[in-house]
Amino acid sequence: MRARSRALLSLLAGLALLGGVALLGALAGPASAVPAPGPSPSPSLSLSPASLGISIGGVRFEYLPSGLGQASDFNYEYDEVAFTARVWESPAPSGGWRVDADIEVLSGARLTSGAALHDWFIDYQERPPAEAHYVPVLVHGRPGWLARDQLFWLVRPGLAVSVRIDGTRWSTSEVVRTGWAADADYLPQRVLTMRLSQATSRGVRLKVSTLSGDG
């Protein structure tokens, strides 16, 4: 309980720095005090119709914002980091498609610590500082960083998660709720073994101790 309280306080502090988003309302009460055009946030942490429990790269999410569009899965690799991603898109009013949400599970030996993840991931994304201002938070006791439309954190050395949701249509509280609803147990050993085997077959150097450690 103490660890959970510290994590909640850390997320509360992060949201306060982002403009006073009501974290307590996001986690346990009515919709966020910061209105967002588009789909209304679900009133509690219960499952939304869009989620009903989904697994992405072995990480299970028990909550997603309502109103997400069509989902597509992707697997790719960059700079010896493997990505498993699910992207939700919906028709744009002006034609074409727009991204509603993007959840990525990252695995790679270079993700040794929170600082290593932060520096590498910020450089990888190349988002201008004016577009995304990140503040440090805790997610299930792990180091993470929160912006208005994104939350990313280190699950353990070698494994990280990023949740990004369109900030023009959903509030920051929905980003927090989605990340907080990620399964705290994360990848079971059988998934770790399978991922290590797949990475080895591709010639990617991953250490068993890095992937399976408690971090």
CSV table of C-alpha atoms in Angstrom, one decimal:
chain,number,residue,atom,x,y,z
A,1,MET,CA,0.0,0.0,0.0
A,2,ARG,CA,2.8,2.4,0.8
A,3,ALA,CA,4.4,1.8,-2.6
A,4,ARG,CA,1.1,2.3,-4.4
A,5,SER,CA,0.6,5.6,-2.4
A,6,ARG,CA,4.0,6.8,-3.4
A,7,ALA,CA,3.3,6.0,-7.0
A,8,LEU,CA,0.0,7.8,-6.9
A,9,LEU,CA,1.6,10.9,-5.3
A,10,SER,CA,4.3,10.9,-8.0
A,11,LEU,CA,1.7,10.8,-10.8
A,12,LEU,CA,-0.3,13.5,-9.0
A,13,ALA,CA,2.8,15.8,-8.9
A,14,GLY,CA,3.5,15.1,-12.6
A,15,LEU,CA,0.0,16.0,-13.6
A,16,ALA,CA,0.1,19.2,-11.4
A,17,LEU,CA,3.1,20.3,-13.3
A,18,LEU,CA,1.2,19.7,-16.6
A,19,GLY,CA,-1.5,22.1,-15.7
A,20,GLY,CA,-3.5,20.7,-12.7
A,21,VAL,CA,-5.2,17.7,-14.3
A,22,ALA,CA,-7.3,16.0,-11.6
A,23,LEU,CA,-5.5,12.6,-11.2
A,24,LEU,CA,-7.8,11.4,-8.4
A,25,GLY,CA,-10.8,11.9,-10.7
A,26,ALA,CA,-8.9,10.0,-13.4
A,27,LEU,CA,-8.2,7.0,-11.2
A,28,ALA,CA,-11.2,6.7,-9.0
A,29,GLY,CA,-13.9,9.2,-9.7
A,30,PRO,CA,-15.7,11.2,-12.4
A,31,ALA,CA,-14.2,12.3,-15.7
A,32,SER,CA,-11.2,14.6,-15.6
A,33,ALA,CA,-11.8,18.3,-14.8
A,34,VAL,CA,-9.9,19.2,-17.9
A,35,PRO,CA,-12.5,18.8,-20.8
A,36,ALA,CA,-11.4,17.4,-24.1
A,37,PRO,CA,-13.4,17.6,-27.3
A,38,GLY,CA,-14.5,14.2,-28.7
A,39,PRO,CA,-15.1,11.0,-26.7
A,40,SER,CA,-15.9,11.4,-23.0
A,41,PRO,CA,-13.6,9.6,-20.6
A,42,SER,CA,-15.1,6.6,-18.8
A,43,PRO,CA,-16.1,7.4,-15.2
A,44,SER,CA,-14.0,4.8,-13.5
A,45,LEU,CA,-11.2,2.3,-13.9
A,46,SER,CA,-13.6,-0.4,-14.9
A,47,LEU,CA,-13.2,-2.0,-18.3
A,48,SER,CA,-14.2,0.2,-21.2
A,49,PRO,CA,-16.1,-1.4,-24.1
A,50,ALA,CA,-13.0,-0.8,-26.3
A,51,SER,CA,-10.6,-2.9,-24.1
A,52,LEU,CA,-12.1,-5.9,-22.2
A,53,GLY,CA,-8.5,-6.8,-21.6
A,54,ILE,CA,-6.0,-6.7,-24.5
A,55,SER,CA,-2.4,-7.9,-24.8
A,56,ILE,CA,0.3,-6.0,-26.7
A,57,GLY,CA,3.7,-7.6,-26.8
A,58,GLY,CA,2.9,-9.7,-23.7
A,59,VAL,CA,1.7,-6.7,-21.6
A,60,ARG,CA,-2.0,-6.7,-20.8
A,61,PHE,CA,-4.0,-3.6,-20.6
A,62,GLU,CA,-7.3,-3.6,-18.7
A,63,TYR,CA,-8.5,-0.2,-19.8
A,64,LEU,CA,-8.6,1.9,-23.0
A,65,PRO,CA,-10.4,5.2,-23.7
A,66,SER,CA,-13.8,4.8,-25.4
A,67,GLY,CA,-14.2,5.9,-28.9
A,68,LEU,CA,-11.0,4.5,-30.4
A,69,GLY,CA,-11.2,3.5,-34.0
A,70,GLN,CA,-9.8,0.6,-36.0
A,71,ALA,CA,-6.8,-1.2,-34.5
A,72,SER,CA,-3.7,-2.5,-36.4
A,73,ASP,CA,-0.7,-4.3,-35.1
A,74,PHE,CA,3.0,-3.7,-36.0
A,75,ASN,CA,6.3,-5.3,-35.3
A,76,TYR,CA,9.5,-3.4,-36.1
A,77,GLU,CA,13.0,-2.7,-34.9
A,78,TYR,CA,15.2,0.4,-34.5
A,79,ASP,CA,18.7,0.7,-33.1
A,80,GLU,CA,18.6,-2.8,-31.7
A,81,VAL,CA,15.3,-2.2,-29.9
A,82,ALA,CA,12.3,-4.3,-30.8
A,83,PHE,CA,8.9,-2.7,-30.9
A,84,THR,CA,5.5,-4.4,-30.7
A,85,ALA,CA,2.8,-1.8,-31.3
A,86,ARG,CA,-0.9,-1.4,-31.7
A,87,VAL,CA,-2.3,1.7,-33.4
A,88,TRP,CA,-5.9,2.8,-33.4
A,89,GLU,CA,-7.1,5.0,-36.3
A,90,SER,CA,-10.4,6.6,-37.3
A,91,PRO,CA,-11.6,8.6,-40.3
A,92,ALA,CA,-10.5,12.3,-40.3
A,93,PRO,CA,-13.2,14.9,-40.9
A,94,SER,CA,-11.1,16.3,-43.8
A,95,GLY,CA,-10.6,12.9,-45.3
A,96,GLY,CA,-8.1,10.1,-44.8
A,97,TRP,CA,-7.2,8.7,-41.4
A,98,ARG,CA,-5.9,10.1,-38.1
A,99,VAL,CA,-4.2,8.3,-35.2
A,100,ASP,CA,-6.3,8.0,-32.1
A,101,ALA,CA,-3.8,6.1,-29.9
A,102,ASP,CA,-0.5,4.3,-30.2
A,103,ILE,CA,0.7,1.8,-27.5
A,104,GLU,CA,4.3,0.4,-27.9
A,105,VAL,CA,6.1,-2.3,-26.0
A,106,LEU,CA,9.9,-1.9,-26.3
A,107,SER,CA,12.6,-4.5,-25.6
A,108,GLY,CA,16.3,-4.2,-26.0
A,109,ALA,CA,19.5,-4.5,-24.0
A,110,ARG,CA,20.2,-0.7,-24.3
A,111,LEU,CA,17.2,0.0,-22.0
A,112,THR,CA,19.3,-0.5,-18.9
A,113,SER,CA,17.7,2.1,-16.6
A,114,GLY,CA,15.1,4.9,-16.5
A,115,ALA,CA,17.7,7.4,-17.5
A,116,ALA,CA,18.9,5.3,-20.4
A,117,LEU,CA,15.3,4.8,-21.6
A,118,HIS,CA,14.5,8.5,-21.3
A,119,ASP,CA,17.6,9.7,-23.3
A,120,TRP,CA,17.2,7.0,-26.0
A,121,PHE,CA,13.4,7.3,-26.4
A,122,ILE,CA,13.4,11.1,-26.5
A,123,ASP,CA,16.1,11.1,-29.1
A,124,TYR,CA,14.2,8.4,-31.1
A,125,GLN,CA,10.9,10.3,-31.1
A,126,GLU,CA,12.4,13.6,-32.1
A,127,ARG,CA,9.5,15.5,-30.7
A,128,PRO,CA,10.1,19.3,-30.4
A,129,PRO,CA,10.1,20.4,-26.7
A,130,ALA,CA,7.3,22.8,-27.5
A,131,GLU,CA,5.2,19.8,-28.6
A,132,ALA,CA,5.8,17.6,-25.6
A,133,HIS,CA,7.0,18.6,-22.1
A,134,TYR,CA,7.8,15.5,-20.0
A,135,VAL,CA,7.8,15.4,-16.2
A,136,PRO,CA,9.1,12.4,-14.2
A,137,VAL,CA,6.5,10.2,-12.6
A,138,LEU,CA,6.2,6.6,-11.2
A,139,VAL,CA,4.1,3.9,-12.9
A,140,HIS,CA,3.7,0.8,-10.6
A,141,GLY,CA,6.8,2.1,-8.8
A,142,ARG,CA,8.8,2.2,-12.0
A,143,PRO,CA,10.5,5.4,-13.4
A,144,GLY,CA,8.4,7.1,-16.2
A,145,TRP,CA,7.7,10.4,-17.9
A,146,LEU,CA,4.4,12.0,-18.6
A,147,ALA,CA,3.4,14.6,-21.2
A,148,ARG,CA,-0.1,15.8,-22.0
A,149,ASP,CA,-0.6,13.1,-24.6
A,150,GLN,CA,1.9,10.4,-23.7
A,151,LEU,CA,3.2,8.3,-20.8
A,152,PHE,CA,6.3,6.1,-21.1
A,153,TRP,CA,8.1,4.1,-18.4
A,154,LEU,CA,10.6,1.4,-17.7
A,155,VAL,CA,9.0,-1.9,-16.7
A,156,ARG,CA,12.4,-3.4,-15.9
A,157,PRO,CA,15.8,-3.2,-17.5
A,158,GLY,CA,15.3,-4.3,-21.1
A,159,LEU,CA,11.6,-3.7,-21.2
A,160,ALA,CA,9.5,-0.5,-21.5
A,161,VAL,CA,6.1,0.7,-22.5
A,162,SER,CA,4.8,3.9,-24.2
A,163,VAL,CA,1.2,5.0,-24.3
A,164,ARG,CA,0.3,7.9,-26.6
A,165,ILE,CA,-3.2,9.2,-27.2
A,166,ASP,CA,-4.4,12.1,-29.3
A,167,GLY,CA,-4.3,15.0,-26.9
A,168,THR,CA,-6.8,17.1,-29.0
A,169,ARG,CA,-9.6,14.6,-28.4
A,170,TRP,CA,-8.7,12.9,-25.1
A,171,SER,CA,-7.5,14.3,-21.8
A,172,THR,CA,-4.2,13.6,-20.0
A,173,SER,CA,-6.1,11.6,-17.4
A,174,GLU,CA,-7.0,9.1,-20.1
A,175,VAL,CA,-3.3,8.6,-20.8
A,176,VAL,CA,-2.6,8.0,-17.1
A,177,ARG,CA,-5.5,5.6,-16.7
A,178,THR,CA,-4.5,3.6,-19.7
A,179,GLY,CA,-0.9,3.3,-18.4
A,180,TRP,CA,-1.9,2.6,-14.9
A,181,ALA,CA,-4.2,-0.2,-16.0
A,182,ALA,CA,-1.2,-2.1,-17.6
A,183,ASP,CA,-0.7,-5.4,-15.9
A,184,ALA,CA,1.8,-5.0,-13.1
A,185,ASP,CA,3.0,-8.6,-13.6
A,186,TYR,CA,3.9,-7.8,-17.2
A,187,LEU,CA,5.6,-10.4,-19.4
A,188,PRO,CA,5.4,-14.1,-18.1
A,189,GLN,CA,8.5,-16.2,-18.4
A,190,ARG,CA,7.2,-18.1,-21.5
A,191,VAL,CA,6.8,-14.8,-23.4
A,192,LEU,CA,10.3,-13.7,-22.3
A,193,THR,CA,11.7,-17.0,-23.6
A,194,MET,CA,9.8,-16.7,-26.9
A,195,ARG,CA,10.9,-13.1,-27.4
A,196,LEU,CA,14.5,-14.0,-26.6
A,197,SER,CA,14.4,-16.8,-29.2
A,198,GLN,CA,12.9,-14.5,-31.8
A,199,ALA,CA,15.5,-11.8,-31.1
A,200,THR,CA,18.3,-14.3,-31.3
A,201,SER,CA,17.1,-15.6,-34.6
A,202,ARG,CA,17.3,-12.0,-35.9
A,203,GLY,CA,20.8,-11.5,-34.6
A,204,VAL,CA,19.8,-9.1,-31.9
A,205,ARG,CA,21.9,-9.3,-28.7
A,206,LEU,CA,19.7,-9.6,-25.7
A,207,LYS,CA,20.7,-10.9,-22.3
A,208,VAL,CA,18.5,-13.3,-20.4
A,209,SER,CA,19.4,-11.5,-17.1
A,210,THR,CA,18.3,-8.2,-18.7
A,211,LEU,CA,14.9,-9.5,-19.8
A,212,SER,CA,14.0,-11.6,-16.8
A,213,GLY,CA,15.4,-9.5,-14.0
A,214,ASP,CA,13.0,-7.7,-11.6
A,215,GLY,CA,14.6,-4.4,-12.4
